[in-house]
Coordinates of C-alpha atoms in Angstrom, one line a residue:
X7 CA 86.6 -56.1 83.1
X8 CA 86.3 -52.4 82.3
X9 CA 82.6 -52.4 82.8
X10 CA 83.0 -51.9 86.6
X11 CA 84.5 -48.4 85.9
X12 CA 80.9 -47.3 85.1
X13 CA 80.5 -47.0 88.8
X14 CA 81.5 -43.4 89.6
X15 CA 82.8 -44.1 93.1
X16 CA 84.8 -47.1 92.1
X17 CA 86.2 -45.3 89.0
X18 CA 87.5 -42.5 91.2
X19 CA 89.0 -44.8 93.8
X20 CA 90.6 -46.9 91.1
X21 CA 92.2 -43.8 89.5
X22 CA 93.5 -42.8 92.8
X23 CA 95.0 -46.2 93.3
X24 CA 96.6 -46.2 89.8
X25 CA 98.4 -42.9 90.2
X26 CA 99.6 -43.7 93.8
X27 CA 100.9 -47.0 92.5
X28 CA 102.9 -45.3 89.8
X29 CA 104.5 -43.0 92.4
X30 CA 105.2 -46.1 94.5
X31 CA 106.9 -47.8 91.6
X32 CA 109.2 -44.8 91.1
X33 CA 110.0 -45.1 94.8
X34 CA 111.0 -48.7 94.4
X35 CA 113.5 -48.0 91.6
X36 CA 114.9 -44.9 93.2
X37 CA 115.3 -46.6 96.6
X38 CA 117.3 -49.4 95.1
X39 CA 119.6 -47.0 93.4
X40 CA 119.9 -44.9 96.5
X41 CA 120.9 -48.0 98.5
X42 CA 123.5 -48.9 95.8
X43 CA 124.8 -45.4 96.0
X44 CA 125.3 -45.6 99.7
X45 CA 126.5 -49.2 100.1
X46 CA 127.6 -50.5 96.6
X47 CA 127.5 -54.3 96.3
X48 CA 126.0 -54.5 99.8
X49 CA 122.9 -52.6 98.6
X50 CA 121.0 -55.8 99.0
X51 CA 121.6 -55.8 102.8
X52 CA 120.3 -52.2 103.0
X53 CA 117.2 -53.0 100.9
X54 CA 116.6 -56.2 102.9
X55 CA 116.7 -54.2 106.2
X56 CA 114.6 -51.4 104.9
X57 CA 112.0 -53.8 103.6
X58 CA 112.1 -55.7 106.9
X59 CA 111.3 -52.5 108.7
X60 CA 108.4 -52.0 106.3
X61 CA 107.1 -55.4 107.2
X62 CA 107.4 -54.8 110.9
X63 CA 105.4 -51.6 110.5
X64 CA 102.7 -53.5 108.5
X65 CA 102.5 -56.5 110.9
X66 CA 102.7 -54.6 114.2
X67 CA 100.9 -51.4 113.3
X68 CA 98.1 -52.4 110.9
X69 CA 95.8 -54.4 113.3
X70 CA 96.1 -51.8 116.1
X71 CA 95.5 -48.8 113.9
X72 CA 92.6 -50.4 112.1
X73 CA 91.0 -51.2 115.4
X74 CA 91.5 -47.6 116.5
X75 CA 90.1 -46.0 113.3
X76 CA 87.4 -48.6 112.7
X77 CA 84.7 -46.2 114.1
X78 CA 85.8 -43.3 112.1
X79 CA 84.6 -42.3 108.6
X80 CA 86.8 -43.8 105.9
X81 CA 87.4 -40.6 104.0
X82 CA 89.5 -38.6 106.6
X83 CA 91.4 -41.8 107.5
X84 CA 92.4 -42.4 103.8
X85 CA 93.3 -38.7 103.2
X86 CA 95.3 -38.4 106.4
X87 CA 97.3 -41.5 105.5
X88 CA 98.1 -40.2 102.0
X89 CA 99.3 -36.9 103.3
X90 CA 101.7 -38.6 105.8
X91 CA 103.0 -40.8 103.0
X92 CA 103.6 -37.8 100.8
X93 CA 105.5 -35.9 103.5
X94 CA 107.8 -38.9 104.2
X95 CA 108.5 -39.4 100.5
X96 CA 109.5 -35.8 100.3
X97 CA 112.3 -36.5 102.8
X98 CA 113.9 -39.2 100.7
X99 CA 115.9 -37.0 98.3
X100 CA 117.8 -35.6 101.2
X101 CA 118.9 -38.9 102.7
X102 CA 122.7 -39.6 103.0
X103 CA 122.8 -42.4 105.6
X104 CA 121.3 -45.9 105.8
X105 CA 119.7 -45.2 109.2
X106 CA 117.8 -42.3 107.7
X107 CA 116.3 -44.6 105.1
X108 CA 115.1 -46.9 107.8
X109 CA 113.4 -44.1 109.8
X110 CA 111.6 -42.6 106.8
X111 CA 110.5 -46.0 105.5
X112 CA 109.1 -47.0 108.9
X113 CA 106.9 -43.8 109.1
X114 CA 105.9 -44.0 105.4
X115 CA 104.9 -47.7 105.7
X116 CA 103.0 -47.1 108.9
X117 CA 100.8 -44.7 107.0
X118 CA 100.4 -47.3 104.2
X119 CA 99.4 -49.9 106.9
X120 CA 96.6 -47.5 107.7
X121 CA 95.6 -46.7 104.1
X122 CA 95.7 -50.0 102.3
X123 CA 93.4 -52.3 104.4
X124 CA 90.8 -49.5 104.8
X125 CA 90.9 -49.0 101.0
X126 CA 90.7 -52.7 100.1
X127 CA 87.8 -53.4 102.5
X128 CA 85.9 -50.5 101.0
X129 CA 85.7 -52.0 97.5
X130 CA 83.3 -54.9 98.4
X131 CA 81.0 -52.3 99.9
X132 CA 81.0 -50.2 96.7
X133 CA 80.7 -53.2 94.3
X134 CA 78.3 -55.7 95.8
X135 CA 77.9 -58.0 92.8
X136 CA 80.3 -61.0 92.9
X137 CA 80.9 -60.7 89.1
X138 CA 81.7 -57.0 89.5
X139 CA 83.9 -57.6 92.5
X140 CA 85.9 -60.4 90.7
X141 CA 86.4 -58.1 87.7
X142 CA 87.5 -55.3 90.1
X143 CA 90.0 -57.6 91.6
X144 CA 91.5 -58.5 88.2
X145 CA 91.5 -54.8 87.3
X146 CA 93.3 -54.0 90.6
X147 CA 95.8 -56.7 89.9
X148 CA 96.2 -55.3 86.4
X149 CA 96.8 -51.9 87.9
X150 CA 99.6 -53.3 90.1
X151 CA 101.1 -55.0 87.1
X152 CA 100.8 -51.9 84.9
X153 CA 102.6 -50.1 87.7
X154 CA 105.4 -52.6 87.5
X155 CA 105.6 -51.9 83.7
X156 CA 104.8 -48.2 83.5
X157 CA 106.8 -47.1 86.5
X158 CA 110.1 -48.7 85.5
X159 CA 109.6 -47.4 81.9
X160 CA 108.9 -43.9 83.3
X161 CA 111.9 -44.3 85.6
X162 CA 114.2 -45.4 82.8
X163 CA 113.1 -42.3 80.7
X164 CA 113.5 -39.9 83.6
X165 CA 116.9 -41.4 84.6
X166 CA 118.2 -40.4 81.1
X167 CA 117.7 -36.7 81.9
X168 CA 117.6 -36.4 85.7
X169 CA 119.2 -38.0 88.8
X170 CA 117.3 -40.8 90.6
X171 CA 116.6 -38.5 93.6
X172 CA 114.1 -36.6 91.5
X173 CA 112.1 -39.8 91.1
X174 CA 111.0 -39.4 94.7
X175 CA 109.1 -36.3 93.7
X176 CA 106.9 -38.4 91.5
X177 CA 106.0 -40.5 94.6
X178 CA 105.0 -37.3 96.4
X179 CA 102.8 -36.3 93.5
X180 CA 101.1 -39.7 93.4
X181 CA 100.1 -39.7 97.0
X182 CA 98.8 -36.1 96.8
X183 CA 96.7 -37.0 93.8
X184 CA 95.3 -40.0 95.7
X185 CA 94.4 -37.8 98.6
X186 CA 92.6 -35.4 96.3
X187 CA 90.6 -38.1 94.5
X188 CA 89.4 -39.6 97.8
X189 CA 88.5 -36.1 99.0
X190 CA 86.2 -35.6 96.0
X191 CA 84.5 -39.0 96.2
X192 CA 81.3 -39.9 98.0
X193 CA 82.1 -43.0 100.1
X194 CA 79.6 -45.4 101.6
X195 CA 79.2 -45.0 105.4
X196 CA 81.2 -47.1 107.8
X197 CA 79.2 -50.2 108.8
X198 CA 79.5 -51.0 112.5
X199 CA 76.9 -52.8 114.5
X200 CA 76.1 -52.2 118.2
X201 CA 78.1 -55.2 119.5
X202 CA 81.1 -54.2 117.5
X203 CA 80.9 -50.6 118.7
X204 CA 80.9 -51.8 122.3
X205 CA 83.7 -54.3 121.9
X206 CA 87.2 -53.8 123.4
X207 CA 90.3 -52.7 121.5
X208 CA 91.8 -56.1 122.0
X209 CA 88.7 -57.8 120.6
X210 CA 88.8 -55.6 117.5
X211 CA 92.6 -56.0 117.1
X212 CA 92.5 -59.8 117.1
X213 CA 89.1 -60.3 115.4
X214 CA 90.5 -60.8 111.9
X215 CA 93.2 -63.2 113.0
X216 CA 90.6 -65.3 114.8
X217 CA 88.4 -65.5 111.7
X218 CA 91.4 -66.6 109.7
X219 CA 92.1 -69.4 112.1
X220 CA 88.5 -70.7 112.0
X221 CA 88.3 -70.8 108.2
X222 CA 90.2 -73.6 106.4
X223 CA 90.6 -71.8 103.1
X224 CA 92.0 -68.8 104.9
X225 CA 94.5 -71.0 106.7
X226 CA 95.6 -72.2 103.3
X227 CA 95.9 -68.6 102.2
X228 CA 98.3 -68.1 105.1
X229 CA 100.6 -70.7 103.6
X230 CA 100.1 -69.2 100.1
X231 CA 101.3 -65.9 101.5
X232 CA 104.6 -67.5 102.3
X233 CA 104.8 -68.9 98.7
X234 CA 104.3 -65.4 97.3
X235 CA 106.8 -63.8 99.7
X236 CA 109.7 -65.9 98.4
X237 CA 109.8 -64.7 94.7
X238 CA 108.8 -61.2 95.6
X239 CA 111.7 -60.8 98.0
X240 CA 114.2 -62.2 95.5
X241 CA 112.9 -59.7 92.9
X242 CA 112.7 -56.6 95.0
X243 CA 115.8 -57.1 97.2
X244 CA 118.3 -58.6 94.8
X245 CA 117.4 -57.4 91.3
X246 CA 119.6 -54.3 91.7
X247 CA 122.5 -56.6 92.7
X248 CA 121.9 -59.0 89.7
X249 CA 121.8 -56.0 87.3
X250 CA 124.6 -53.8 88.6
X251 CA 127.1 -56.1 90.3
X252 CA 126.7 -59.5 88.6
X253 CA 125.8 -58.6 85.1
X254 CA 127.5 -55.2 85.1
X255 CA 124.6 -53.6 83.2
X256 CA 123.5 -49.9 83.3
X257 CA 121.1 -48.7 86.0
X258 CA 118.3 -48.3 83.4
X259 CA 118.2 -52.1 83.0
X260 CA 117.0 -52.4 86.6
X261 CA 113.7 -50.9 85.4
X262 CA 113.5 -53.4 82.6
X263 CA 114.0 -56.4 84.9
X264 CA 111.3 -55.1 87.2
X265 CA 109.0 -54.5 84.2
X266 CA 109.4 -58.2 83.2
X267 CA 108.1 -59.3 86.6
X268 CA 105.1 -57.0 86.1
X269 CA 104.3 -58.1 82.6
X270 CA 104.2 -61.7 83.7
X271 CA 101.7 -60.8 86.4
X272 CA 99.7 -58.7 84.0
X273 CA 99.2 -61.5 81.5
X274 CA 97.6 -63.6 84.2
X275 CA 95.5 -60.7 85.6
X276 CA 93.9 -60.1 82.2
X277 CA 92.7 -63.7 81.9
X278 CA 91.8 -64.2 85.5
X279 CA 88.0 -63.5 85.5
X280 CA 87.3 -66.2 82.8
X281 CA 89.8 -68.7 84.3
X282 CA 88.3 -68.3 87.8
X283 CA 84.8 -68.8 86.5
X284 CA 85.8 -72.0 84.8
X285 CA 88.3 -73.6 87.3
X286 CA 87.6 -71.9 90.6
X287 CA 89.8 -70.4 93.3
X288 CA 91.5 -73.6 94.5
X289 CA 92.7 -74.8 91.1
X290 CA 94.0 -71.4 90.1
X291 CA 95.8 -70.5 93.3
X292 CA 97.3 -73.9 94.0
X293 CA 98.7 -74.0 90.4
X294 CA 100.7 -70.9 91.3
X295 CA 101.8 -72.5 94.5
X296 CA 103.2 -75.4 92.4
X297 CA 104.9 -73.2 89.8
X298 CA 106.7 -70.8 92.0
X299 CA 109.1 -73.3 93.7
X300 CA 110.0 -74.7 90.2
X301 CA 110.8 -71.2 88.9
X302 CA 112.9 -70.3 92.0
X303 CA 114.8 -73.6 91.7
X304 CA 115.6 -72.6 88.1
X305 CA 116.8 -69.2 89.2
X306 CA 119.0 -70.8 91.8
X307 CA 120.5 -73.1 89.2
X308 CA 121.2 -70.3 86.8
X309 CA 122.7 -68.1 89.6
X310 CA 125.1 -70.9 90.6
X311 CA 126.1 -72.1 87.1
X312 CA 126.0 -69.0 84.9
X313 CA 129.4 -67.5 83.9
X314 CA 130.2 -64.1 85.3
X315 CA 128.4 -61.4 83.4
X316 CA 126.1 -64.0 81.7
X317 CA 122.5 -64.9 82.2
X318 CA 120.7 -61.7 81.2
X319 CA 118.0 -63.4 79.1
X320 CA 117.5 -66.1 81.7
X321 CA 117.0 -63.4 84.3
X322 CA 114.3 -61.7 82.2
X323 CA 112.5 -65.0 81.5
X324 CA 112.5 -66.2 85.0
X325 CA 111.3 -62.9 86.4
X326 CA 108.5 -63.0 83.9
X327 CA 107.5 -66.5 85.1
X328 CA 107.7 -65.5 88.7
X329 CA 105.4 -62.6 88.1
X330 CA 102.9 -64.7 86.3
X331 CA 102.9 -67.4 89.1
X332 CA 102.5 -64.8 91.8
X333 CA 99.5 -63.3 90.1
X334 CA 97.6 -66.7 90.1
X335 CA 97.7 -66.5 93.9
X336 CA 97.3 -62.7 94.5
X337 CA 94.5 -62.0 92.1
X338 CA 91.8 -64.3 93.6
X339 CA 92.9 -64.0 97.2
X340 CA 90.4 -61.2 98.1
X341 CA 87.5 -63.4 97.0
X342 CA 88.3 -65.7 99.9
X343 CA 88.4 -62.8 102.3
X344 CA 85.0 -61.5 101.0
X345 CA 83.4 -64.9 101.3
X346 CA 84.7 -65.4 104.9
X347 CA 83.4 -62.0 106.3
X348 CA 80.3 -59.9 106.8
X349 CA 80.2 -56.2 106.0
X350 CA 80.9 -55.4 109.7
X351 CA 83.9 -57.8 110.0
X352 CA 85.3 -57.2 106.5
X353 CA 87.7 -54.4 107.5
X354 CA 89.2 -56.7 110.2
X355 CA 89.6 -59.6 107.9
X356 CA 91.3 -57.5 105.2
X357 CA 93.5 -56.0 107.8
X358 CA 94.4 -59.5 109.1
X359 CA 95.4 -60.6 105.6
X360 CA 97.4 -57.4 105.1
X361 CA 99.2 -58.0 108.4
X362 CA 99.7 -61.7 108.2
X363 CA 100.7 -61.8 104.5
X364 CA 103.4 -59.2 105.2
X365 CA 104.6 -61.1 108.3
X366 CA 106.0 -63.6 105.8
X367 CA 108.3 -61.0 104.5
X368 CA 109.9 -60.6 107.9
X369 CA 111.6 -63.9 107.1
X370 CA 111.9 -63.7 103.4
X371 CA 113.4 -60.1 103.0
X372 CA 116.3 -60.7 105.4
X373 CA 116.9 -64.1 103.8
X374 CA 117.2 -62.5 100.4
X375 CA 119.2 -59.5 101.5
X376 CA 121.5 -60.7 104.3
X377 CA 122.3 -64.1 103.0
X378 CA 122.8 -62.6 99.5
X379 CA 125.3 -60.1 100.9
X380 CA 127.1 -62.5 103.1
X381 CA 127.2 -65.8 101.1
X382 CA 126.1 -64.8 97.6
X383 CA 122.9 -64.6 95.5
X384 CA 122.8 -68.3 94.8
X385 CA 122.5 -69.3 98.5
X386 CA 119.8 -66.6 98.9
X387 CA 117.8 -68.0 96.0
X388 CA 118.2 -71.5 97.4
X389 CA 116.9 -70.4 100.8
X390 CA 113.9 -68.7 99.2
X391 CA 113.2 -71.9 97.1
X392 CA 113.0 -74.0 100.3
X393 CA 110.7 -71.4 101.8
X394 CA 108.4 -71.5 98.8
X395 CA 108.3 -75.3 98.9
X396 CA 107.3 -75.4 102.6
X397 CA 104.5 -72.8 101.9
X398 CA 103.3 -74.8 98.9
X399 CA 103.1 -78.0 100.8
X400 CA 101.2 -76.3 103.6
X401 CA 98.7 -74.7 101.2
X402 CA 97.9 -78.1 99.5
X403 CA 97.5 -79.8 102.8
X404 CA 95.3 -77.0 104.3
X405 CA 92.9 -76.7 101.3
X406 CA 91.4 -80.1 100.5
X407 CA 89.3 -80.9 97.5
X408 CA 85.9 -79.4 98.0
X409 CA 82.5 -81.2 98.0
X410 CA 79.2 -79.5 97.7
X411 CA 78.6 -79.5 101.4
X412 CA 82.2 -78.5 102.3
X413 CA 82.1 -75.6 99.8
X414 CA 79.0 -74.2 101.5
X415 CA 80.5 -74.7 104.9
X416 CA 83.8 -73.0 104.1
X417 CA 82.0 -70.0 102.7
X418 CA 80.1 -69.5 106.0
X419 CA 82.8 -70.8 108.4
X420 CA 84.4 -68.0 110.4
X421 CA 81.9 -65.3 109.4
X422 CA 80.6 -65.2 113.0
X423 CA 83.2 -64.8 115.8

């Protein structure tokens, strides 16, 4: 897996990604504690709303901004987005009201909606070998998982000596470092053919979604996005409520719970290249789609039946299982995007996945936060379980067993629009 780091361009981009992710992880912990400081046991409602705003920025902003910047060199786009994110993170320590959280999160995540698809679509251009790209995907997934482990650990250490507001400064440093690494990296030129350059803004904005609709495996990926959204929402929105209000544990334990989710995902990411070579994308991704509803149903049962203040070890175990199941879907997903696109259409396909996958959270985040605050965590977990079941059924129905001819067809289907 580490052999891909021999490529200088990818190594620098990966380092920028890792440091920015650690800063984002500090943001996740600090934002949850800030919400609890403002709203107490209703922190889940604030987190759910803030994350809903984040998703709205991703869904509504990403396709349009990608179409607008598609003709621009990648480097200034990435650097500008990082600088905006750093400026918004710098505002967070001074927030005292919920509406201020919502405004800053919208601006910060709008910049992320610019940065992330452009960054992800750049990697297949840097690493053209399928083996190298698969290993890069596993390494990227491992970076996300290490962030979920290192950031909470770093947060727990820092919280023992400083207030949570200081964690936001780590986020600022992460984004600034990312901007610096991109600035000192030679990036491949933007690929844009003549027909694409002459196309309308509407054509470029909707191109990725139209390719998704024409490719059966990408339609299955849409359903899998819903499966992933359910456990992610439960973990990100309600972990702070489980830890602080239900189990009455110290705030440093929030970092430990989030770390368990990351460790589970990391275990799968490490083994992903060999597993994918042996079993293929379909078997691996659909296994995750089958496991997630089971794990969510177990979390629902424990939430309803556990005695007040009990269930700590169940929480850690289930969060680990949910992280592992999520990774079986997330790690290989970009392989499907690469196979269904050309170099010219790739930024639009990656942007469509970025936007459409986050559209699922527009439903799952409020479900986790608002129902959790109004009716209890058990009902929120039950609703997310049903959501995951529906997505899992849709994924199995949309992605039939391949034959030799259908495999070739699915790889080429949707490349041309």
